[in-house]
Amino acid sequence: MKNKYFFTSESVTEGHPDKIADQISDAILDAIYEHDPYGRVAVETLVATGLVLVAGQITTQCYVDIPRIVRQVVREIGYTRAKFGFDADTCAVLTSIDEQSSDIDLGVSQSLEIKETKEIKDDLEKIGAGDQGMMFGYACRETPELMPLPIIMAHKLTRQLAEARKKKIIPYLRPDGKSQVTVEYEDGEPQRIETIVIAAQHHPEVDKETIQKDIREKVIEQVIPAKYLDSKTKFLINATGRFVIGGPQADTGLTGRKIIVDTYGGVGSHGGGCFSGKDPTKVDRSGSYAARYIAKNIVAAGIAKKCEIQIAYAIGVAHPVSIMVDTFGTEKIPHHKIISIINKVFDLRPEAIIRNLNLRRPIYKKTAVYGHFGREDADFTWEKTDQVERLRKEASLL
């Protein structure tokens, strides 16, 4: 008997309050990294009606104009008129910024390994992890991006929704919006899309029927492959009948409140730490990128059809305290051999991850919306599959 089930993932547009906050936090990181690639950044943003509050810890040799950065991000997103309930020119911008704690710096600037040996034998061992915690990476063969189908489809919808607004394909749309995609699976393989949910902020004078027709034709049908849609697929577009009040006027936004949207749409596990606003000495970010890099290369190499990696760190220690692999019964070689290969091929000390993935660059604002994974962009270095041949050789699959 075949095992059938449904799985749902969601995405949000760049005008969603939580994503405004993520983009502001990462834009501040980018601004610092343009001048000081060794700056330490951990900033959180809150947005509400007419208000942006940026707080956190920054240690840097440069100066950045945070209010200017905030207004620029808000303007680029599209909140440019007071009638939207939030706009770049009139919102208040408050800041509360301190330097990084000297206690944290003790472990990041010099790892426990260096303290114990009293010498730097390896420059990659110089810094310790910026915090304790566990990070996860995942990959599967459901899509060309080696990502779960529901989250990839949800991201395509929100990106198209934003494009339709910005290019005036649907001129009455406003910045806030969400999507949700439910996929029917059979024996672990995606078969069809059961339900598509879209919530799109709009001008108050547009009727529901027009919105539903336009979004069906100019958003959904533009990005969702016809093979996944059938006569039973349900389309729920602005199901309440009206979505005029949106953005920070309707809902407070916070950095790091969309971590499942940022990763795999609920598939697999999540360590709990968000990415945005954190420089890569924070392993919440760099460790998660490294875990995705490993999982994707393992799947691309044909070692397994699905792969989840967990990496755990202790604050101030360079080497991970543990590495776990789950291939959900799809592996072609034993688990202990996969772990051995990972330890041989991938250096998971924070400084090694930062250098190997070239993470000390101003690339982070664009990661803050439409997902950190499954992206076709050269700056998303953790999406490379450049270790496939070596993995296949080590696994004796060549």
mmCIF file with all atom_site columns, C-alpha atoms in Angstrom, residues 135-326:
data_model
loop_
_atom_site.group_PDB
_atom_site.id
_atom_site.type_symbol
_atom_site.label_atom_id
_atom_site.label_alt_id
_atom_site.label_comp_id
_atom_site.label_asym_id
_atom_site.label_entity_id
_atom_site.label_seq_id
_atom_site.pdbx_PDB_ins_code
_atom_site.Cartn_x
_atom_site.Cartn_y
_atom_site.Cartn_z
_atom_site.occupancy
_atom_site.B_iso_or_equiv
_atom_site.pdbx_formal_charge
_atom_site.auth_seq_id
_atom_site.auth_comp_id
_atom_site.auth_asym_id
_atom_site.auth_atom_id
_atom_site.pdbx_PDB_model_num
ATOM 1   C CA . MET A 1 135 ? 23.044  23.933 13.291  1.00 0.00 ? 135 MET A CA 1
ATOM 2   C CA . PHE A 1 136 ? 21.353  21.873 10.591  1.00 0.00 ? 136 PHE A CA 1
ATOM 3   C CA . GLY A 1 137 ? 21.724  21.537 6.847   1.00 0.00 ? 137 GLY A CA 1
ATOM 4   C CA . TYR A 1 138 ? 19.488  19.591 4.471   1.00 0.00 ? 138 TYR A CA 1
ATOM 5   C CA . ALA A 1 139 ? 19.330  18.555 0.827   1.00 0.00 ? 139 ALA A CA 1
ATOM 6   C CA . CYS A 1 140 ? 17.148  16.228 -1.234  1.00 0.00 ? 140 CYS A CA 1
ATOM 7   C CA . ARG A 1 141 ? 16.472  15.349 -4.856  1.00 0.00 ? 141 ARG A CA 1
ATOM 8   C CA . GLU A 1 142 ? 12.965  16.814 -5.136  1.00 0.00 ? 142 GLU A CA 1
ATOM 9   C CA . THR A 1 143 ? 14.047  19.851 -7.196  1.00 0.00 ? 143 THR A CA 1
ATOM 10  C CA . PRO A 1 144 ? 17.036  20.888 -9.356  1.00 0.00 ? 144 PRO A CA 1
ATOM 11  C CA . GLU A 1 145 ? 18.095  23.110 -6.447  1.00 0.00 ? 145 GLU A CA 1
ATOM 12  C CA . LEU A 1 146 ? 18.244  19.977 -4.237  1.00 0.00 ? 146 LEU A CA 1
ATOM 13  C CA . MET A 1 147 ? 15.599  21.510 -1.974  1.00 0.00 ? 147 MET A CA 1
ATOM 14  C CA . PRO A 1 148 ? 12.133  20.398 -0.813  1.00 0.00 ? 148 PRO A CA 1
ATOM 15  C CA . LEU A 1 149 ? 9.490   21.196 -3.433  1.00 0.00 ? 149 LEU A CA 1
ATOM 16  C CA . PRO A 1 150 ? 7.006   23.052 -1.145  1.00 0.00 ? 150 PRO A CA 1
ATOM 17  C CA . ILE A 1 151 ? 9.442   25.770 -0.029  1.00 0.00 ? 151 ILE A CA 1
ATOM 18  C CA . ILE A 1 152 ? 10.882  26.278 -3.525  1.00 0.00 ? 152 ILE A CA 1
ATOM 19  C CA . MET A 1 153 ? 7.381   26.760 -4.964  1.00 0.00 ? 153 MET A CA 1
ATOM 20  C CA . ALA A 1 154 ? 6.395   29.090 -2.110  1.00 0.00 ? 154 ALA A CA 1
ATOM 21  C CA . HIS A 1 155 ? 9.494   31.256 -2.727  1.00 0.00 ? 155 HIS A CA 1
ATOM 22  C CA . LYS A 1 156 ? 8.802   31.401 -6.466  1.00 0.00 ? 156 LYS A CA 1
ATOM 23  C CA . LEU A 1 157 ? 5.309   32.707 -5.748  1.00 0.00 ? 157 LEU A CA 1
ATOM 24  C CA . THR A 1 158 ? 6.381   35.464 -3.355  1.00 0.00 ? 158 THR A CA 1
ATOM 25  C CA . ARG A 1 159 ? 9.215   36.550 -5.625  1.00 0.00 ? 159 ARG A CA 1
ATOM 26  C CA . GLN A 1 160 ? 6.808   36.735 -8.578  1.00 0.00 ? 160 GLN A CA 1
ATOM 27  C CA . LEU A 1 161 ? 4.300   38.623 -6.421  1.00 0.00 ? 161 LEU A CA 1
ATOM 28  C CA . ALA A 1 162 ? 6.976   41.232 -5.685  1.00 0.00 ? 162 ALA A CA 1
ATOM 29  C CA . GLU A 1 163 ? 8.047   41.380 -9.344  1.00 0.00 ? 163 GLU A CA 1
ATOM 30  C CA . ALA A 1 164 ? 4.440   41.890 -10.450 1.00 0.00 ? 164 ALA A CA 1
ATOM 31  C CA . ARG A 1 165 ? 4.201   44.821 -8.030  1.00 0.00 ? 165 ARG A CA 1
ATOM 32  C CA . LYS A 1 166 ? 7.530   46.453 -8.854  1.00 0.00 ? 166 LYS A CA 1
ATOM 33  C CA . LYS A 1 167 ? 7.154   46.113 -12.624 1.00 0.00 ? 167 LYS A CA 1
ATOM 34  C CA . LYS A 1 168 ? 3.499   47.227 -12.405 1.00 0.00 ? 168 LYS A CA 1
ATOM 35  C CA . ILE A 1 169 ? 2.310   44.003 -14.001 1.00 0.00 ? 169 ILE A CA 1
ATOM 36  C CA . ILE A 1 170 ? -0.298  44.160 -11.245 1.00 0.00 ? 170 ILE A CA 1
ATOM 37  C CA . PRO A 1 171 ? -0.117  47.886 -10.447 1.00 0.00 ? 171 PRO A CA 1
ATOM 38  C CA . TYR A 1 172 ? -2.455  47.933 -7.453  1.00 0.00 ? 172 TYR A CA 1
ATOM 39  C CA . LEU A 1 173 ? -0.354  45.584 -5.304  1.00 0.00 ? 173 LEU A CA 1
ATOM 40  C CA . ARG A 1 174 ? 1.395   46.859 -2.178  1.00 0.00 ? 174 ARG A CA 1
ATOM 41  C CA . PRO A 1 175 ? 4.543   45.485 -0.519  1.00 0.00 ? 175 PRO A CA 1
ATOM 42  C CA . ASP A 1 176 ? 3.195   42.981 2.034   1.00 0.00 ? 176 ASP A CA 1
ATOM 43  C CA . GLY A 1 177 ? 2.348   39.448 0.965   1.00 0.00 ? 177 GLY A CA 1
ATOM 44  C CA . LYS A 1 178 ? 2.572   35.735 1.759   1.00 0.00 ? 178 LYS A CA 1
ATOM 45  C CA . SER A 1 179 ? 2.322   32.414 -0.028  1.00 0.00 ? 179 SER A CA 1
ATOM 46  C CA . GLN A 1 180 ? 1.730   28.845 1.101   1.00 0.00 ? 180 GLN A CA 1
ATOM 47  C CA . VAL A 1 181 ? 2.007   25.639 -0.917  1.00 0.00 ? 181 VAL A CA 1
ATOM 48  C CA . THR A 1 182 ? 0.714   22.197 0.033   1.00 0.00 ? 182 THR A CA 1
ATOM 49  C CA . VAL A 1 183 ? 2.241   19.288 -1.880  1.00 0.00 ? 183 VAL A CA 1
ATOM 50  C CA . GLU A 1 184 ? 0.864   15.747 -2.034  1.00 0.00 ? 184 GLU A CA 1
ATOM 51  C CA . TYR A 1 185 ? 3.507   13.063 -1.629  1.00 0.00 ? 185 TYR A CA 1
ATOM 52  C CA . GLU A 1 186 ? 3.405   9.373  -2.443  1.00 0.00 ? 186 GLU A CA 1
ATOM 53  C CA . ASP A 1 187 ? 6.085   7.142  -0.928  1.00 0.00 ? 187 ASP A CA 1
ATOM 54  C CA . GLY A 1 188 ? 8.202   10.209 -0.261  1.00 0.00 ? 188 GLY A CA 1
ATOM 55  C CA . GLU A 1 189 ? 8.002   11.592 -3.812  1.00 0.00 ? 189 GLU A CA 1
ATOM 56  C CA . PRO A 1 190 ? 6.085   14.801 -4.699  1.00 0.00 ? 190 PRO A CA 1
ATOM 57  C CA . GLN A 1 191 ? 3.150   14.118 -7.019  1.00 0.00 ? 191 GLN A CA 1
ATOM 58  C CA . ARG A 1 192 ? 1.024   17.252 -7.271  1.00 0.00 ? 192 ARG A CA 1
ATOM 59  C CA . ILE A 1 193 ? 0.109   20.509 -5.562  1.00 0.00 ? 193 ILE A CA 1
ATOM 60  C CA . GLU A 1 194 ? -3.005  20.232 -3.435  1.00 0.00 ? 194 GLU A CA 1
ATOM 61  C CA . THR A 1 195 ? -3.428  23.865 -2.349  1.00 0.00 ? 195 THR A CA 1
ATOM 62  C CA . ILE A 1 196 ? -1.904  27.269 -3.127  1.00 0.00 ? 196 ILE A CA 1
ATOM 63  C CA . VAL A 1 197 ? -2.580  30.107 -0.697  1.00 0.00 ? 197 VAL A CA 1
ATOM 64  C CA . ILE A 1 198 ? -1.746  33.718 -1.577  1.00 0.00 ? 198 ILE A CA 1
ATOM 65  C CA . ALA A 1 199 ? -2.275  36.811 0.583   1.00 0.00 ? 199 ALA A CA 1
ATOM 66  C CA . ALA A 1 200 ? -1.447  40.010 -1.321  1.00 0.00 ? 200 ALA A CA 1
ATOM 67  C CA . GLN A 1 201 ? -1.742  43.544 0.046   1.00 0.00 ? 201 GLN A CA 1
ATOM 68  C CA . HIS A 1 202 ? -3.614  45.780 -2.393  1.00 0.00 ? 202 HIS A CA 1
ATOM 69  C CA . HIS A 1 203 ? -5.118  49.190 -3.096  1.00 0.00 ? 203 HIS A CA 1
ATOM 70  C CA . PRO A 1 204 ? -8.470  49.584 -1.293  1.00 0.00 ? 204 PRO A CA 1
ATOM 71  C CA . GLU A 1 205 ? -10.490 50.228 -4.454  1.00 0.00 ? 205 GLU A CA 1
ATOM 72  C CA . VAL A 1 206 ? -9.708  46.914 -6.193  1.00 0.00 ? 206 VAL A CA 1
ATOM 73  C CA . ASP A 1 207 ? -12.332 44.189 -5.943  1.00 0.00 ? 207 ASP A CA 1
ATOM 74  C CA . LYS A 1 208 ? -11.641 40.630 -4.832  1.00 0.00 ? 208 LYS A CA 1
ATOM 75  C CA . GLU A 1 209 ? -12.546 39.039 -8.170  1.00 0.00 ? 209 GLU A CA 1
ATOM 76  C CA . THR A 1 210 ? -9.997  41.167 -10.053 1.00 0.00 ? 210 THR A CA 1
ATOM 77  C CA . ILE A 1 211 ? -7.272  40.343 -7.540  1.00 0.00 ? 211 ILE A CA 1
ATOM 78  C CA . GLN A 1 212 ? -7.964  36.624 -7.711  1.00 0.00 ? 212 GLN A CA 1
ATOM 79  C CA . LYS A 1 213 ? -7.987  36.603 -11.514 1.00 0.00 ? 213 LYS A CA 1
ATOM 80  C CA . ASP A 1 214 ? -4.790  38.643 -11.845 1.00 0.00 ? 214 ASP A CA 1
ATOM 81  C CA . ILE A 1 215 ? -2.839  36.664 -9.260  1.00 0.00 ? 215 ILE A CA 1
ATOM 82  C CA . ARG A 1 216 ? -3.934  33.372 -10.776 1.00 0.00 ? 216 ARG A CA 1
ATOM 83  C CA . GLU A 1 217 ? -2.849  34.440 -14.279 1.00 0.00 ? 217 GLU A CA 1
ATOM 84  C CA . LYS A 1 218 ? 0.103   36.764 -13.606 1.00 0.00 ? 218 LYS A CA 1
ATOM 85  C CA . VAL A 1 219 ? 1.664   35.133 -10.553 1.00 0.00 ? 219 VAL A CA 1
ATOM 86  C CA . ILE A 1 220 ? 0.702   31.485 -10.066 1.00 0.00 ? 220 ILE A CA 1
ATOM 87  C CA . GLU A 1 221 ? 0.585   30.395 -13.702 1.00 0.00 ? 221 GLU A CA 1
ATOM 88  C CA . GLN A 1 222 ? 3.858   32.187 -14.424 1.00 0.00 ? 222 GLN A CA 1
ATOM 89  C CA . VAL A 1 223 ? 5.975   30.220 -11.937 1.00 0.00 ? 223 VAL A CA 1
ATOM 90  C CA . ILE A 1 224 ? 4.249   26.961 -10.972 1.00 0.00 ? 224 ILE A CA 1
ATOM 91  C CA . PRO A 1 225 ? 4.873   24.128 -13.486 1.00 0.00 ? 225 PRO A CA 1
ATOM 92  C CA . ALA A 1 226 ? 1.598   22.937 -15.006 1.00 0.00 ? 226 ALA A CA 1
ATOM 93  C CA . LYS A 1 227 ? 2.496   19.324 -14.253 1.00 0.00 ? 227 LYS A CA 1
ATOM 94  C CA . TYR A 1 228 ? 1.879   19.962 -10.540 1.00 0.00 ? 228 TYR A CA 1
ATOM 95  C CA . LEU A 1 229 ? -1.578  21.499 -11.036 1.00 0.00 ? 229 LEU A CA 1
ATOM 96  C CA . ASP A 1 230 ? -4.790  19.612 -11.752 1.00 0.00 ? 230 ASP A CA 1
ATOM 97  C CA . SER A 1 231 ? -8.558  19.981 -11.505 1.00 0.00 ? 231 SER A CA 1
ATOM 98  C CA . LYS A 1 232 ? -8.450  19.257 -7.777  1.00 0.00 ? 232 LYS A CA 1
ATOM 99  C CA . THR A 1 233 ? -5.848  21.905 -6.892  1.00 0.00 ? 233 THR A CA 1
ATOM 100 C CA . LYS A 1 234 ? -7.347  24.554 -4.609  1.00 0.00 ? 234 LYS A CA 1
ATOM 101 C CA . PHE A 1 235 ? -6.499  28.245 -4.995  1.00 0.00 ? 235 PHE A CA 1
ATOM 102 C CA . LEU A 1 236 ? -7.117  30.423 -1.922  1.00 0.00 ? 236 LEU A CA 1
ATOM 103 C CA . ILE A 1 237 ? -6.313  34.014 -2.852  1.00 0.00 ? 237 ILE A CA 1
ATOM 104 C CA . ASN A 1 238 ? -6.947  36.748 -0.259  1.00 0.00 ? 238 ASN A CA 1
ATOM 105 C CA . ALA A 1 239 ? -9.359  34.410 1.484   1.00 0.00 ? 239 ALA A CA 1
ATOM 106 C CA . THR A 1 240 ? -10.560 37.065 3.950   1.00 0.00 ? 240 THR A CA 1
ATOM 107 C CA . GLY A 1 241 ? -11.766 39.163 1.018   1.00 0.00 ? 241 GLY A CA 1
ATOM 108 C CA . ARG A 1 242 ? -9.613  42.199 1.817   1.00 0.00 ? 242 ARG A CA 1
ATOM 109 C CA . PHE A 1 243 ? -5.937  42.910 2.569   1.00 0.00 ? 243 PHE A CA 1
ATOM 110 C CA . VAL A 1 244 ? -5.450  46.684 2.527   1.00 0.00 ? 244 VAL A CA 1
ATOM 111 C CA . ILE A 1 245 ? -3.829  47.290 5.928   1.00 0.00 ? 245 ILE A CA 1
ATOM 112 C CA . GLY A 1 246 ? -0.465  45.540 5.883   1.00 0.00 ? 246 GLY A CA 1
ATOM 113 C CA . GLY A 1 247 ? 3.215   45.856 6.669   1.00 0.00 ? 247 GLY A CA 1
ATOM 114 C CA . PRO A 1 248 ? 4.322   47.228 10.052  1.00 0.00 ? 248 PRO A CA 1
ATOM 115 C CA . GLN A 1 249 ? 0.987   49.028 10.455  1.00 0.00 ? 249 GLN A CA 1
ATOM 116 C CA . ALA A 1 250 ? -0.760  45.663 10.679  1.00 0.00 ? 250 ALA A CA 1
ATOM 117 C CA . ASP A 1 251 ? 1.861   43.552 12.413  1.00 0.00 ? 251 ASP A CA 1
ATOM 118 C CA . THR A 1 252 ? 5.064   44.152 14.332  1.00 0.00 ? 252 THR A CA 1
ATOM 119 C CA . GLY A 1 253 ? 8.141   42.778 12.573  1.00 0.00 ? 253 GLY A CA 1
ATOM 120 C CA . LEU A 1 254 ? 11.207  41.276 14.262  1.00 0.00 ? 254 LEU A CA 1
ATOM 121 C CA . THR A 1 255 ? 14.547  39.989 13.035  1.00 0.00 ? 255 THR A CA 1
ATOM 122 C CA . GLY A 1 256 ? 14.731  36.208 13.078  1.00 0.00 ? 256 GLY A CA 1
ATOM 123 C CA . ARG A 1 257 ? 11.027  35.408 13.288  1.00 0.00 ? 257 ARG A CA 1
ATOM 124 C CA . LYS A 1 258 ? 10.884  33.645 9.913   1.00 0.00 ? 258 LYS A CA 1
ATOM 125 C CA . ILE A 1 259 ? 13.612  31.050 10.391  1.00 0.00 ? 259 ILE A CA 1
ATOM 126 C CA . ILE A 1 260 ? 11.613  28.249 8.734   1.00 0.00 ? 260 ILE A CA 1
ATOM 127 C CA . VAL A 1 261 ? 10.999  30.463 5.680   1.00 0.00 ? 261 VAL A CA 1
ATOM 128 C CA . ASP A 1 262 ? 14.764  31.129 5.643   1.00 0.00 ? 262 ASP A CA 1
ATOM 129 C CA . THR A 1 263 ? 15.689  27.435 5.564   1.00 0.00 ? 263 THR A CA 1
ATOM 130 C CA . TYR A 1 264 ? 13.764  24.369 4.356   1.00 0.00 ? 264 TYR A CA 1
ATOM 131 C CA . GLY A 1 265 ? 10.124  25.230 4.929   1.00 0.00 ? 265 GLY A CA 1
ATOM 132 C CA . GLY A 1 266 ? 9.745   22.931 7.912   1.00 0.00 ? 266 GLY A CA 1
ATOM 133 C CA . VAL A 1 267 ? 11.391  19.890 6.321   1.00 0.00 ? 267 VAL A CA 1
ATOM 134 C CA . GLY A 1 268 ? 14.128  18.448 8.501   1.00 0.00 ? 268 GLY A CA 1
ATOM 135 C CA . SER A 1 269 ? 15.307  19.979 11.766  1.00 0.00 ? 269 SER A CA 1
ATOM 136 C CA . HIS A 1 270 ? 16.257  23.488 12.838  1.00 0.00 ? 270 HIS A CA 1
ATOM 137 C CA . GLY A 1 271 ? 18.713  24.535 15.514  1.00 0.00 ? 271 GLY A CA 1
ATOM 138 C CA . GLY A 1 272 ? 16.662  27.582 16.453  1.00 0.00 ? 272 GLY A CA 1
ATOM 139 C CA . GLY A 1 273 ? 19.147  30.367 15.808  1.00 0.00 ? 273 GLY A CA 1
ATOM 140 C CA . CYS A 1 274 ? 18.370  32.910 13.098  1.00 0.00 ? 274 CYS A CA 1
ATOM 141 C CA . PHE A 1 275 ? 20.882  34.144 10.500  1.00 0.00 ? 275 PHE A CA 1
ATOM 142 C CA . SER A 1 276 ? 20.139  37.793 9.760   1.00 0.00 ? 276 SER A CA 1
ATOM 143 C CA . GLY A 1 277 ? 22.105  40.528 11.472  1.00 0.00 ? 277 GLY A CA 1
ATOM 144 C CA . LYS A 1 278 ? 24.932  38.190 12.487  1.00 0.00 ? 278 LYS A CA 1
ATOM 145 C CA . ASP A 1 279 ? 28.452  38.212 11.110  1.00 0.00 ? 279 ASP A CA 1
ATOM 146 C CA . PRO A 1 280 ? 29.819  34.743 10.230  1.00 0.00 ? 280 PRO A CA 1
ATOM 147 C CA . THR A 1 281 ? 31.837  34.308 13.429  1.00 0.00 ? 281 THR A CA 1
ATOM 148 C CA . LYS A 1 282 ? 28.371  33.480 14.779  1.00 0.00 ? 282 LYS A CA 1
ATOM 149 C CA . VAL A 1 283 ? 27.995  29.805 13.904  1.00 0.00 ? 283 VAL A CA 1
ATOM 150 C CA . ASP A 1 284 ? 24.213  30.186 13.817  1.00 0.00 ? 284 ASP A CA 1
ATOM 151 C CA . ARG A 1 285 ? 24.931  31.590 10.380  1.00 0.00 ? 285 ARG A CA 1
ATOM 152 C CA . SER A 1 286 ? 28.235  30.140 9.155   1.00 0.00 ? 286 SER A CA 1
ATOM 153 C CA . GLY A 1 287 ? 27.624  26.706 10.674  1.00 0.00 ? 287 GLY A CA 1
ATOM 154 C CA . SER A 1 288 ? 24.212  26.469 9.012   1.00 0.00 ? 288 SER A CA 1
ATOM 155 C CA . TYR A 1 289 ? 25.696  27.500 5.674   1.00 0.00 ? 289 TYR A CA 1
ATOM 156 C CA . ALA A 1 290 ? 28.419  24.876 6.067   1.00 0.00 ? 290 ALA A CA 1
ATOM 157 C CA . ALA A 1 291 ? 25.877  22.184 6.965   1.00 0.00 ? 291 ALA A CA 1
ATOM 158 C CA . ARG A 1 292 ? 23.851  22.963 3.819   1.00 0.00 ? 292 ARG A CA 1
ATOM 159 C CA . TYR A 1 293 ? 27.071  22.922 1.755   1.00 0.00 ? 293 TYR A CA 1
ATOM 160 C CA . ILE A 1 294 ? 27.933  19.454 3.034   1.00 0.00 ? 294 ILE A CA 1
ATOM 161 C CA . ALA A 1 295 ? 24.417  18.037 2.664   1.00 0.00 ? 295 ALA A CA 1
ATOM 162 C CA . LYS A 1 296 ? 24.027  19.409 -0.862  1.00 0.00 ? 296 LYS A CA 1
ATOM 163 C CA . ASN A 1 297 ? 27.362  18.011 -2.023  1.00 0.00 ? 297 ASN A CA 1
ATOM 164 C CA . ILE A 1 298 ? 26.576  14.597 -0.519  1.00 0.00 ? 298 ILE A CA 1
ATOM 165 C CA . VAL A 1 299 ? 23.244  14.443 -2.364  1.00 0.00 ? 299 VAL A CA 1
ATOM 166 C CA . ALA A 1 300 ? 24.730  15.834 -5.588  1.00 0.00 ? 300 ALA A CA 1
ATOM 167 C CA . ALA A 1 301 ? 27.458  13.184 -5.391  1.00 0.00 ? 301 ALA A CA 1
ATOM 168 C CA . GLY A 1 302 ? 24.849  10.420 -5.260  1.00 0.00 ? 302 GLY A CA 1
ATOM 169 C CA . ILE A 1 303 ? 25.932  9.216  -1.815  1.00 0.00 ? 303 ILE A CA 1
ATOM 170 C CA . ALA A 1 304 ? 22.316  9.637  -0.623  1.00 0.00 ? 304 ALA A CA 1
ATOM 171 C CA . LYS A 1 305 ? 18.998  10.899 -2.002  1.00 0.00 ? 305 LYS A CA 1
ATOM 172 C CA . LYS A 1 306 ? 18.276  12.851 1.180   1.00 0.00 ? 306 LYS A CA 1
ATOM 173 C CA . CYS A 1 307 ? 20.731  14.141 3.741   1.00 0.00 ? 307 CYS A CA 1
ATOM 174 C CA . GLU A 1 308 ? 20.490  16.096 6.977   1.00 0.00 ? 308 GLU A CA 1
ATOM 175 C CA . ILE A 1 309 ? 23.615  17.279 8.774   1.00 0.00 ? 309 ILE A CA 1
ATOM 176 C CA . GLN A 1 310 ? 23.822  18.493 12.359  1.00 0.00 ? 310 GLN A CA 1
ATOM 177 C CA . ILE A 1 311 ? 26.911  20.355 13.571  1.00 0.00 ? 311 ILE A CA 1
ATOM 178 C CA . ALA A 1 312 ? 27.233  21.425 17.228  1.00 0.00 ? 312 ALA A CA 1
ATOM 179 C CA . TYR A 1 313 ? 29.663  23.949 18.706  1.00 0.00 ? 313 TYR A CA 1
ATOM 180 C CA . ALA A 1 314 ? 30.790  25.237 22.096  1.00 0.00 ? 314 ALA A CA 1
ATOM 181 C CA . ILE A 1 315 ? 31.465  28.953 22.496  1.00 0.00 ? 315 ILE A CA 1
ATOM 182 C CA . GLY A 1 316 ? 35.144  29.803 22.178  1.00 0.00 ? 316 GLY A CA 1
ATOM 183 C CA . VAL A 1 317 ? 36.084  26.377 20.740  1.00 0.00 ? 317 VAL A CA 1
ATOM 184 C CA . ALA A 1 318 ? 37.138  26.060 17.104  1.00 0.00 ? 318 ALA A CA 1
ATOM 185 C CA . HIS A 1 319 ? 36.338  22.405 16.421  1.00 0.00 ? 319 HIS A CA 1
ATOM 186 C CA . PRO A 1 320 ? 32.724  21.169 16.460  1.00 0.00 ? 320 PRO A CA 1
ATOM 187 C CA . VAL A 1 321 ? 31.764  19.089 19.485  1.00 0.00 ? 321 VAL A CA 1
ATOM 188 C CA . SER A 1 322 ? 29.708  16.743 17.284  1.00 0.00 ? 322 SER A CA 1
ATOM 189 C CA . ILE A 1 323 ? 28.669  15.970 13.707  1.00 0.00 ? 323 ILE A CA 1
ATOM 190 C CA . MET A 1 324 ? 25.568  13.926 12.879  1.00 0.00 ? 324 MET A CA 1
ATOM 191 C CA . VAL A 1 325 ? 24.350  12.582 9.528   1.00 0.00 ? 325 VAL A CA 1
ATOM 192 C CA . ASP A 1 326 ? 20.853  11.274 8.749   1.00 0.00 ? 326 ASP A CA 1
#
